[in-house]
Coordinates of C-alpha atoms in Angstrom, one line a residue:
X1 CA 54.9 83.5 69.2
X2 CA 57.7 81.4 68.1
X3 CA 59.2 82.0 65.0
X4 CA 59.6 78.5 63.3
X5 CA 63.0 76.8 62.9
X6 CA 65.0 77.2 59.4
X7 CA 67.0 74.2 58.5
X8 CA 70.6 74.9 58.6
X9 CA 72.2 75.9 55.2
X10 CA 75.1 73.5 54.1
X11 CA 78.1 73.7 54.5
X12 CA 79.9 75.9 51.4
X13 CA 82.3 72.6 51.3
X14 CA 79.2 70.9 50.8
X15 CA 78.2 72.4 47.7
X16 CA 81.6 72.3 46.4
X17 CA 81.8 68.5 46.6
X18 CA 78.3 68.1 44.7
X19 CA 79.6 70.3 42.0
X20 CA 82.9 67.9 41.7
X21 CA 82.8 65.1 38.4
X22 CA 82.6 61.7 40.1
X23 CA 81.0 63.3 43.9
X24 CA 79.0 59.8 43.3
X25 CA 81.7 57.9 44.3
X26 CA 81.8 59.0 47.8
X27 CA 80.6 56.1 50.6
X28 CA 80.2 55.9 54.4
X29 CA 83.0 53.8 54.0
X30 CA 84.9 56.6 52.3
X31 CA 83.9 59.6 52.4
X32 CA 84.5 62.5 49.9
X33 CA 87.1 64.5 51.8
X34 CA 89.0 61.6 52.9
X35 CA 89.2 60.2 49.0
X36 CA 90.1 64.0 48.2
X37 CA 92.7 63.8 50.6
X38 CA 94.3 59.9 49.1
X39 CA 94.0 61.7 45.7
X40 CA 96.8 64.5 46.9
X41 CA 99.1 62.1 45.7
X42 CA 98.0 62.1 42.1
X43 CA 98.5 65.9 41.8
X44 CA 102.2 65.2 42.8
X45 CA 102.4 62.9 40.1
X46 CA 101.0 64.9 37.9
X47 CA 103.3 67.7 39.3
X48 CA 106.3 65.7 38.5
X49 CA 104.5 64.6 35.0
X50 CA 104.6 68.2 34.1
X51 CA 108.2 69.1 35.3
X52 CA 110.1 66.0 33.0
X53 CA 107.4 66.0 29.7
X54 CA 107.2 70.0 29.8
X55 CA 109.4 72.3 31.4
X56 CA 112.5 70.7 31.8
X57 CA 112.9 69.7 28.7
X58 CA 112.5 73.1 26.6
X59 CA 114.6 74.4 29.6
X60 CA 117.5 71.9 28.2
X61 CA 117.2 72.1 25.2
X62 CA 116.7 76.1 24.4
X63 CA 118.4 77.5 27.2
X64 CA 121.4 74.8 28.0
X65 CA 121.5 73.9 24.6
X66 CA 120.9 70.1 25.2
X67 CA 120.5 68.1 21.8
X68 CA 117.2 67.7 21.1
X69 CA 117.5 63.3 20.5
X70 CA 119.9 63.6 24.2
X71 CA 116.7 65.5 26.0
X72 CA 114.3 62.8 24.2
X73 CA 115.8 59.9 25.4
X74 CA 116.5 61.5 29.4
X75 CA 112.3 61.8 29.4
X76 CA 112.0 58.4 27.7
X77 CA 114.0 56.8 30.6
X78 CA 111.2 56.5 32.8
X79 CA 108.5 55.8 31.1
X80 CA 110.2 52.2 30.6
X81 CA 109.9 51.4 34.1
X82 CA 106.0 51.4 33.3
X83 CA 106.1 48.1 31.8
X84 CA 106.6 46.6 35.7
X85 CA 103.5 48.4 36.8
X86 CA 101.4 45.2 36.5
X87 CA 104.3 43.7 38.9
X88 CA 104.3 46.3 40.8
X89 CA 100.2 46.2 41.6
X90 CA 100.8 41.6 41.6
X91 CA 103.7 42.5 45.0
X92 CA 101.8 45.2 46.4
X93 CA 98.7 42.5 46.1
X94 CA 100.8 40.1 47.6
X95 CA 103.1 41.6 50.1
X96 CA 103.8 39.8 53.1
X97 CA 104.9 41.9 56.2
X98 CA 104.7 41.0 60.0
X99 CA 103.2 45.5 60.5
X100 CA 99.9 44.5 57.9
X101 CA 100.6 47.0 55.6
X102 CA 100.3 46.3 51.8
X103 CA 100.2 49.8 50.0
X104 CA 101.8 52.1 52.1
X105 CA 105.3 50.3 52.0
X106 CA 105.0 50.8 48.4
X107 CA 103.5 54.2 48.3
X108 CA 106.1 55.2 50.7
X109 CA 109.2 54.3 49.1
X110 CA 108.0 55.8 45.6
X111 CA 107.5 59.1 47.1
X112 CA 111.0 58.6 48.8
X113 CA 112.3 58.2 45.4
X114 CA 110.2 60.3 43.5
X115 CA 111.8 63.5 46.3
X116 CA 115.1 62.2 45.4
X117 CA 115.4 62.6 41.2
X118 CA 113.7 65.9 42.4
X119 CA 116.7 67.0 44.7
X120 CA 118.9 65.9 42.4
X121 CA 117.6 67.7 39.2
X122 CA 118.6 71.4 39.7
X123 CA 122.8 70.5 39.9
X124 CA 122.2 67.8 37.6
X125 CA 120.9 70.6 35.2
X126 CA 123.2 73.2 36.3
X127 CA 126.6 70.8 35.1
X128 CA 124.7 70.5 32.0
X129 CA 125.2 74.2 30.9
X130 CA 128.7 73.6 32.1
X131 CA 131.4 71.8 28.6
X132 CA 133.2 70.7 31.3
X133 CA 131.0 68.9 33.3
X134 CA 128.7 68.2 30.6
X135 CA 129.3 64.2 31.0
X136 CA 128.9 64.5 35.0
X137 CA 125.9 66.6 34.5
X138 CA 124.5 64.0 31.7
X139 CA 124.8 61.2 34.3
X140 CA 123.2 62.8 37.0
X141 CA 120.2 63.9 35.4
X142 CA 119.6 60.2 34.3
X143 CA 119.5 59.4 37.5
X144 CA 117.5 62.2 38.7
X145 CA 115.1 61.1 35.4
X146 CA 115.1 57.3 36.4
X147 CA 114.5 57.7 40.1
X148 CA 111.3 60.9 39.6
X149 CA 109.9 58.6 37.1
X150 CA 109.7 55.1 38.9
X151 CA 109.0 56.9 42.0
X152 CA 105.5 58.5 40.6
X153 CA 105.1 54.8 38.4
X154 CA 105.0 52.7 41.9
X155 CA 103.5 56.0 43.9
X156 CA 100.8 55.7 41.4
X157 CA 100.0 52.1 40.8
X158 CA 100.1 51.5 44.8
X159 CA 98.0 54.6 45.5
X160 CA 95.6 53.5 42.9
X161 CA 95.3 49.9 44.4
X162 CA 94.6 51.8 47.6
X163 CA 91.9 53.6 46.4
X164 CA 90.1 50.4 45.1
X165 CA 90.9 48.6 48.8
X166 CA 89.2 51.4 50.0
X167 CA 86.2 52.1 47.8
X168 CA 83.3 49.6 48.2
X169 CA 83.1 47.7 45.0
X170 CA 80.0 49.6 43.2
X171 CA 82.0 52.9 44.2
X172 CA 85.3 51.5 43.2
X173 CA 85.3 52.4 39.3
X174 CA 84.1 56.0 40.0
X175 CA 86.1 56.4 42.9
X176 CA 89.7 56.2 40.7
X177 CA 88.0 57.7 37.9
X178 CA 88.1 61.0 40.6
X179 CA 91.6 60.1 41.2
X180 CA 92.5 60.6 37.5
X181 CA 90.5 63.7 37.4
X182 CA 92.7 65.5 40.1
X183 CA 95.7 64.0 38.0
X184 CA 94.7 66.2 35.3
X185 CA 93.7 68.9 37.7
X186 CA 97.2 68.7 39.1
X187 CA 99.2 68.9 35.9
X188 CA 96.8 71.8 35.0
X189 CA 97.6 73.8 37.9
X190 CA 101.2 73.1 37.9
X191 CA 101.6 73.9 34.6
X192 CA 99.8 77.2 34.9
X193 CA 101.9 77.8 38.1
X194 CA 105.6 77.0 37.1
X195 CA 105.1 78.6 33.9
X196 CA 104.1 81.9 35.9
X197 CA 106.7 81.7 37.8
X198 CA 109.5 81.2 35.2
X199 CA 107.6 83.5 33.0
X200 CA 111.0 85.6 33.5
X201 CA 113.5 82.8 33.5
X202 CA 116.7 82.6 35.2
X203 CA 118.5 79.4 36.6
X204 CA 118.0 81.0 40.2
X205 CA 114.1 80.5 40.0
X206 CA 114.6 77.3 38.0
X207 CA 116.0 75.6 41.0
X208 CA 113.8 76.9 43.5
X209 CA 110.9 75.6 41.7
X210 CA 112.3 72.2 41.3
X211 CA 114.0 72.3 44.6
X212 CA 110.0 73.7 46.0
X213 CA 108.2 70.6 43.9
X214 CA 110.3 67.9 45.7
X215 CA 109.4 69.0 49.4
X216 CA 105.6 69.6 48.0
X217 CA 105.9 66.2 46.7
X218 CA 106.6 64.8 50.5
X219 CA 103.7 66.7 51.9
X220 CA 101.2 65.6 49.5
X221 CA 101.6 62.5 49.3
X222 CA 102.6 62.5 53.3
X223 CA 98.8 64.1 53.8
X224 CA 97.3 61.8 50.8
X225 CA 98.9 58.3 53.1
X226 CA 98.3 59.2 56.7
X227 CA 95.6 57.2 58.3
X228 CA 94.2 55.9 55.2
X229 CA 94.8 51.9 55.5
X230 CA 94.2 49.8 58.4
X231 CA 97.2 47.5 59.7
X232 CA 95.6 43.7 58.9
X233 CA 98.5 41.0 59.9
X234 CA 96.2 38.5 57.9
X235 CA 96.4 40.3 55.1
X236 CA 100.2 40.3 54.7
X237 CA 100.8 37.1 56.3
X238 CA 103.9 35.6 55.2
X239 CA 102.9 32.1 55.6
X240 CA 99.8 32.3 53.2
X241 CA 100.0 31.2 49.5
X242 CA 99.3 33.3 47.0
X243 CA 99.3 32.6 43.2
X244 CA 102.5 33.7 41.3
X245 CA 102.9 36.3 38.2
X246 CA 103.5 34.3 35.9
X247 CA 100.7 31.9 36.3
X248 CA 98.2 34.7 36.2
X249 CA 100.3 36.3 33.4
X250 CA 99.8 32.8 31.3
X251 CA 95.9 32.8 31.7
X252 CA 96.2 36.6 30.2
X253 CA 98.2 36.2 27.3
X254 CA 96.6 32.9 26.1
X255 CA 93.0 34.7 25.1
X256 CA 92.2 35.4 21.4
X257 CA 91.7 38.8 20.5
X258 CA 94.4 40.9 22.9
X259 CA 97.3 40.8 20.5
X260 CA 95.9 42.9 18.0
X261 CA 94.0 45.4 20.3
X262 CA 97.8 45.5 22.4
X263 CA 99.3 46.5 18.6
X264 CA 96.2 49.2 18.1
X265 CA 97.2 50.5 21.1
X266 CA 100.7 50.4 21.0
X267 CA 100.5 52.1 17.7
X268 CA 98.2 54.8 18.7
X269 CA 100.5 55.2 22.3
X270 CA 103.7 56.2 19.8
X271 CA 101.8 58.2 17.3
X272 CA 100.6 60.8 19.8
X273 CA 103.6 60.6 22.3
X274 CA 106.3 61.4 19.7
X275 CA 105.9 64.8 19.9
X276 CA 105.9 64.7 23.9
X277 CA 109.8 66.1 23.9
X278 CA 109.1 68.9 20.9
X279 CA 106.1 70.4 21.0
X280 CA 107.5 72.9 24.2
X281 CA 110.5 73.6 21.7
X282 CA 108.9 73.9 19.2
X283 CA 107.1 76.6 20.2
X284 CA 110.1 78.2 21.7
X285 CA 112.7 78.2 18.5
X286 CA 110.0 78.2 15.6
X287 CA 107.1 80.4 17.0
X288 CA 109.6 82.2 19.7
X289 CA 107.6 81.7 22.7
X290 CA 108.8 81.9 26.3
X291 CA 109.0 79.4 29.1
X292 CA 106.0 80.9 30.7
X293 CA 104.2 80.4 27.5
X294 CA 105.6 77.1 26.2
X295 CA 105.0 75.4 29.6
X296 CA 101.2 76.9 29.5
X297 CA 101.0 74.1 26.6
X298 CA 101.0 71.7 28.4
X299 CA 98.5 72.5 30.7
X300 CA 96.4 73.0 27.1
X301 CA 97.3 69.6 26.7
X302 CA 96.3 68.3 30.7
X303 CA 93.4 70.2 29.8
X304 CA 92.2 68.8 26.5
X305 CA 92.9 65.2 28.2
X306 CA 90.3 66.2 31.0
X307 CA 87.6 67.4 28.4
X308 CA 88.5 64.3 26.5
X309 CA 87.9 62.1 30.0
X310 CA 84.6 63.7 30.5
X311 CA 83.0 63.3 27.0
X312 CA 84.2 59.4 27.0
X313 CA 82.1 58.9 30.4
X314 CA 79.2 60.9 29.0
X315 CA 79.7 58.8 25.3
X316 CA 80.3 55.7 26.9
X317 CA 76.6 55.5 29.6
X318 CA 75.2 56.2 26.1
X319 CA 75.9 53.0 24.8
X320 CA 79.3 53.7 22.4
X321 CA 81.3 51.3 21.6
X322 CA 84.7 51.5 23.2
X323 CA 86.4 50.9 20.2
X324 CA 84.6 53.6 18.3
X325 CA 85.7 55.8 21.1
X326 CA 89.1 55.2 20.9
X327 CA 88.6 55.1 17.0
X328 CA 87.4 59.1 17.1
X329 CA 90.2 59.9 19.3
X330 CA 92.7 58.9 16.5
X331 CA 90.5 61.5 13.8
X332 CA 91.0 64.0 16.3
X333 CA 95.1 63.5 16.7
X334 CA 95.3 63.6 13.2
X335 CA 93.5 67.2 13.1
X336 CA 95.4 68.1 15.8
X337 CA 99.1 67.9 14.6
X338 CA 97.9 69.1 11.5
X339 CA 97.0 72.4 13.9
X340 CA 101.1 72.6 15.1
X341 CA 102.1 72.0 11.6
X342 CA 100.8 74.6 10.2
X343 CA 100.8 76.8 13.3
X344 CA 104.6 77.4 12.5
X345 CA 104.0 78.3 8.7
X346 CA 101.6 80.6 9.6
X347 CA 103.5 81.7 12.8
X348 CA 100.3 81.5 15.0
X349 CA 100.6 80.6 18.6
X350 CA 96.8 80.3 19.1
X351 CA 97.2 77.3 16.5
X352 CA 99.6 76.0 18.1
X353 CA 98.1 76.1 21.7
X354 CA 94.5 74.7 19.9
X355 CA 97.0 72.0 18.6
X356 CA 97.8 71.2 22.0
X357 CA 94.6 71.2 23.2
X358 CA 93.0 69.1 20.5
X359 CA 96.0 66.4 21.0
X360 CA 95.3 66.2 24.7
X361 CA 91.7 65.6 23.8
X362 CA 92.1 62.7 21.4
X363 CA 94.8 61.3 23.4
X364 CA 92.0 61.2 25.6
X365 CA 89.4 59.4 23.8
X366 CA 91.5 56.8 22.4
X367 CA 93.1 56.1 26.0
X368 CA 89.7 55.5 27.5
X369 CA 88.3 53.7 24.8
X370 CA 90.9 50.8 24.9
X371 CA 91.0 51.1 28.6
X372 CA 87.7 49.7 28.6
X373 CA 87.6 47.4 26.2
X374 CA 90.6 45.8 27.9
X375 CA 88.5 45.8 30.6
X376 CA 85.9 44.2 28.5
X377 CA 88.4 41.0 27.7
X378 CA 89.2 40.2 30.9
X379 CA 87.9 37.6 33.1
X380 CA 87.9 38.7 36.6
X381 CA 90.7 37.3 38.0
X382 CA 92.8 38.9 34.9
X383 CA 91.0 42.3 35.2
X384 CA 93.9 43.7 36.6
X385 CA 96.8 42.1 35.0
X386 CA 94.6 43.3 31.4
X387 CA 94.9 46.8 32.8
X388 CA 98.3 46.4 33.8
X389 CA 99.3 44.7 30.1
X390 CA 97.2 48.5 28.8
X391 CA 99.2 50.5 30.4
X392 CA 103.0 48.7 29.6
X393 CA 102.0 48.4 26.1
X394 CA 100.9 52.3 26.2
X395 CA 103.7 53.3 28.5
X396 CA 106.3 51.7 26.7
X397 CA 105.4 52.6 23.1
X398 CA 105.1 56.4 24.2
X399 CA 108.9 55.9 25.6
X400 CA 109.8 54.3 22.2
X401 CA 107.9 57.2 20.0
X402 CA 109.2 60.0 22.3
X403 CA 113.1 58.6 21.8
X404 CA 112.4 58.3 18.0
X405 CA 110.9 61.5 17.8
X406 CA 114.1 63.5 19.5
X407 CA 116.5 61.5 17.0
X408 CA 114.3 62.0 13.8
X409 CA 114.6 65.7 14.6
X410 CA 118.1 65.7 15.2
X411 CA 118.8 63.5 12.3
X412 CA 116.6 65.9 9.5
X413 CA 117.8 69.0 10.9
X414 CA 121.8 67.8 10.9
X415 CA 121.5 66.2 7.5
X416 CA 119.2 69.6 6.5
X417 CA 121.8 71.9 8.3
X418 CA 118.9 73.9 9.6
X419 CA 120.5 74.6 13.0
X420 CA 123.3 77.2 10.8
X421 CA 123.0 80.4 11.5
X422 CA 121.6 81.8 8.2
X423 CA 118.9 78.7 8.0
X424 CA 115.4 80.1 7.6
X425 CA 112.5 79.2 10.0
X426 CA 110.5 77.0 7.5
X427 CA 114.3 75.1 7.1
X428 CA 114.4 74.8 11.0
X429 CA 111.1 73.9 11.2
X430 CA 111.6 70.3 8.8
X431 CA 112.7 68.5 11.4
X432 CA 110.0 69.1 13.4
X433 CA 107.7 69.0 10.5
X434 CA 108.9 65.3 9.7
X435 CA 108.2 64.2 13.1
X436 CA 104.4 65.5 13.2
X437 CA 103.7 64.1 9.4
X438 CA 105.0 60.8 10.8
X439 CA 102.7 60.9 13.5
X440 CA 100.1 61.7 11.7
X441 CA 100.9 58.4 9.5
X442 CA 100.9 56.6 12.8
X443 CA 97.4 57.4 13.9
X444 CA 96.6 56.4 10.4
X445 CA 97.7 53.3 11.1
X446 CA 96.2 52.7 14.4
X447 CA 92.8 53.5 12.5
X448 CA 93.9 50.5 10.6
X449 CA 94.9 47.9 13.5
X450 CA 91.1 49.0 15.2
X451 CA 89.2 49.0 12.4
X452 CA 88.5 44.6 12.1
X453 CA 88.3 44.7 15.9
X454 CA 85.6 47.8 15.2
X455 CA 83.4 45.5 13.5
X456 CA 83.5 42.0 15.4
X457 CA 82.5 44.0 18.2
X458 CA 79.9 42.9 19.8
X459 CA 77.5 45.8 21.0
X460 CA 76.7 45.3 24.9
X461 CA 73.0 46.6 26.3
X462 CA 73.3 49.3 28.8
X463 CA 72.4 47.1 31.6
X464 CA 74.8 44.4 30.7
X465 CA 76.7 43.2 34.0
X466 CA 80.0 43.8 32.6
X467 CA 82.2 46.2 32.4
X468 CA 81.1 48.4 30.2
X469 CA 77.4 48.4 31.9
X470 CA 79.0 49.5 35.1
X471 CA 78.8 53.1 34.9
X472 CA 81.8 54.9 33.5
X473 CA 84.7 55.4 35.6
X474 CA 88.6 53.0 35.9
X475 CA 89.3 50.5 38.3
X476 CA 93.2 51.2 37.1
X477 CA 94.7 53.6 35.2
X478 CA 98.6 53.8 34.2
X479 CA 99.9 57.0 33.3

């Protein structure tokens, strides 16, 4: 007697993938371990995201003894090469090469220069903490700053562009909505990671992480690239016409209602990136945390951005408004820095860390919301110059608010004195204080610029054809 025939179990991987936000937006076209693979080079970005916002800079400014407003402005530097992301995505669109390559140029070279600020950064750092090469150590880290940060902006906006190429175009919104996801992931994990590691800080292991980051960043995105887009001559023909920026640019900035929701976003961008430079030193000279433990904040923060991620798609496919979204978000920044002003008063880590987690969160929720309703305002030959215009306003307001937030602090604490010696903790805390209150007033404000757009919106069925009846995911998003 035979015994009958079990199917075979699947595959543990199998499982894994179903269990994975966004699985959905696997094909036959693209499959889910090969758009696992392209999204490697999202959790180098994110590595990198975490080494400039996080560690490095409560390395420079507690350990080398960097001024705060110097430290700011190095991690504002590139975060104004974002506004030329929209360019960026218009030549890689556009390219015209003899080999048929349109994204991998692009991708290629941004991880060339994204490995290069990276081998730069440990000497750069290491003149720092020398008076007399202080100057020489100052120019080199801008460098190192400028190239990292442009490298993972075109890395990013290329890879990203790739992704879409590659997904069929009902899989296409889900598809980079994964690749976000592993962003977070990544600058979860490397946060967690580098902070273990330099839980017992010296410069030795400093270097060897940064030095270890920049030959990771090579082989992820080395892995993410190969064999991922076919060579098509037609495609990057160099005799075909193509329409130029600026005309597409035009037919953007001529529709009604994008100049206020660019100022709501601007505003909100700056109110919850001012504290990007000082909430790791914070936690280090006011609540005396270590490296370890300061860098674990931002991985609260990556964190609270991937919660925030998840409840906008669940909010969104029921039929929120966008704008409310984003709206909600701003509530929840405001509760948040009140959590890491007070976390110093009451000298309370776990506030502060909560603080962290609950900013990540509403910096969340307002990025998706106004995300989509760009999305919503564009025609669709805008659609991606609208995303691009998102993130440039976002990216370049968060540069702005991160540079004024280092010099306010500066500025209070000189004019305060609370760097002497005898100052108290609550005297060395103002200058921080002043920079969270002012944020605070900033998301007030926001509130203010979203509110009139809030109630002209018009509400959209769930099975509207537009955007926001696609289900949830991005066909673009900027860091």
């Amino acid at each position: 007697m035979t015994r009958p025939v079990r199917p075979p179990n699947p595959h543990w991987t199998q499982l894994v993938f179903r269990l994975l936000p966004f699985a959905d937006a696997a094909s036959v076209d693209l499959p889910l371990p090969r758009l696992l693979r392209l999204s490697l080079f999202q959790v180098s970005v994110g590595m990198a995201m975490v080494l400039l916002n996080g560690t490095l800079n409560r390395v420079m400014v507690v350990e080398l003894g960097t001024p705060t407003w110097l430290v700011a402005l190095l991690i504002a530097v590139p975060l104004f090469a974002a506004p030329f992301r929209a360019l960026i995505g218009h030549k890689s669109d556009t390219h015209r090469s003899v080999l048929g390559w349109r994204r991998v140029p692009y991708i290629w070279f941004g991880t060339l220069m994204q490995f290069g600020g990276l081998a730069i950064m440990p000497f750069a750092l290491l003149l720092l903490g020398v008076p007399e090469r202080f100057e020489i150590g100052l120019a080199a880290a801008t460098i190192a700053f400028l190239l990292t940060g442009t490298g993972f902006h075109v890395t990013q906006t290329a890879g990203l562009a790739l992704a879409t190429d590659l997904a069929p175009e009902d899989k296409r919104p889900r598809a980079v909505a994964l690749l976000y996801v592993m962003l977070l992931v990544g600058m979860m994990f490397s946060a967690f990671v580098i902070g273990g590691v330099l839980h017992d800080y010296s410069a030795t292991k400093l270097v060897q992480v940064i030095q270890g980051c920049a030959l990771l960043t090579i082989i992820l995105n080395v892995t993410a690239l190969w064999k991922q887009e076919a060579r098509n001559p037609a495609a990057t023909a160099p005799d075909r016409e193509t329409a130029s920026f600026s005309q597409i640019w035009q037919a953007f900035v001529t529709d009604g209602r994008n100049a206020r929701l660019l100022t709501a976003i601007g505003i909100g961008a700056a109110g919850f990136a001012m504290q990007d430079a000082l909430l790791e030193p914070y936690g280090g000279e006011i609540l005396g945390l270590s490296v370890g433990a300061t860098t674990g904040l931002t991985g609260a923060w990556a964190l609270g951005s991937l919660v925030g991620f998840t409840l906008s798609g669940r909010a969104l496919a029921r039929g929120w408004d966008p704008l409310r979204l984003a709206g909600a978000g701003l509530v929840v920044g405001i509760n948040a820095f009140l959590l890491v002003l007070f976390a110093g008063g009451f000298n309370a880590p776990a506030m502060l860390f909560a603080g962290a987690l609950a900013i990540g969160l509403g910096l969340g929720l307002f990025s998706v919301g106004t995300l989509m309703e760009a999305m919503s305002l564009a025609k669709d030959q805008t659609a991606g110059l609208a995303l691009g215009a998102w993130g440039a306003v976002q990216a370049t307001c968060a540069g702005v608010g991160i540079a004024v937030g280092g010099l306010l602090r500066d500025g209070i604490a000189a004019f305060l004195q609370s760097g002497e010696p005898a100052a108290s903790i609550a005297m060395r805390a103002s200058g921080y204080g002043t920079v969270y209150i002012l944020e605070i007033v900033l998301l007030l404000a926001g509130l203010a610029a979203i509110g009139p757009l809030v109630s002209h919106q018009r509400h959209m069925p769930r099975d509207t054809k537009g955007p926001l009846g696609q289900p949830f995911g991005l066909t673009e998003f900027p860091t």
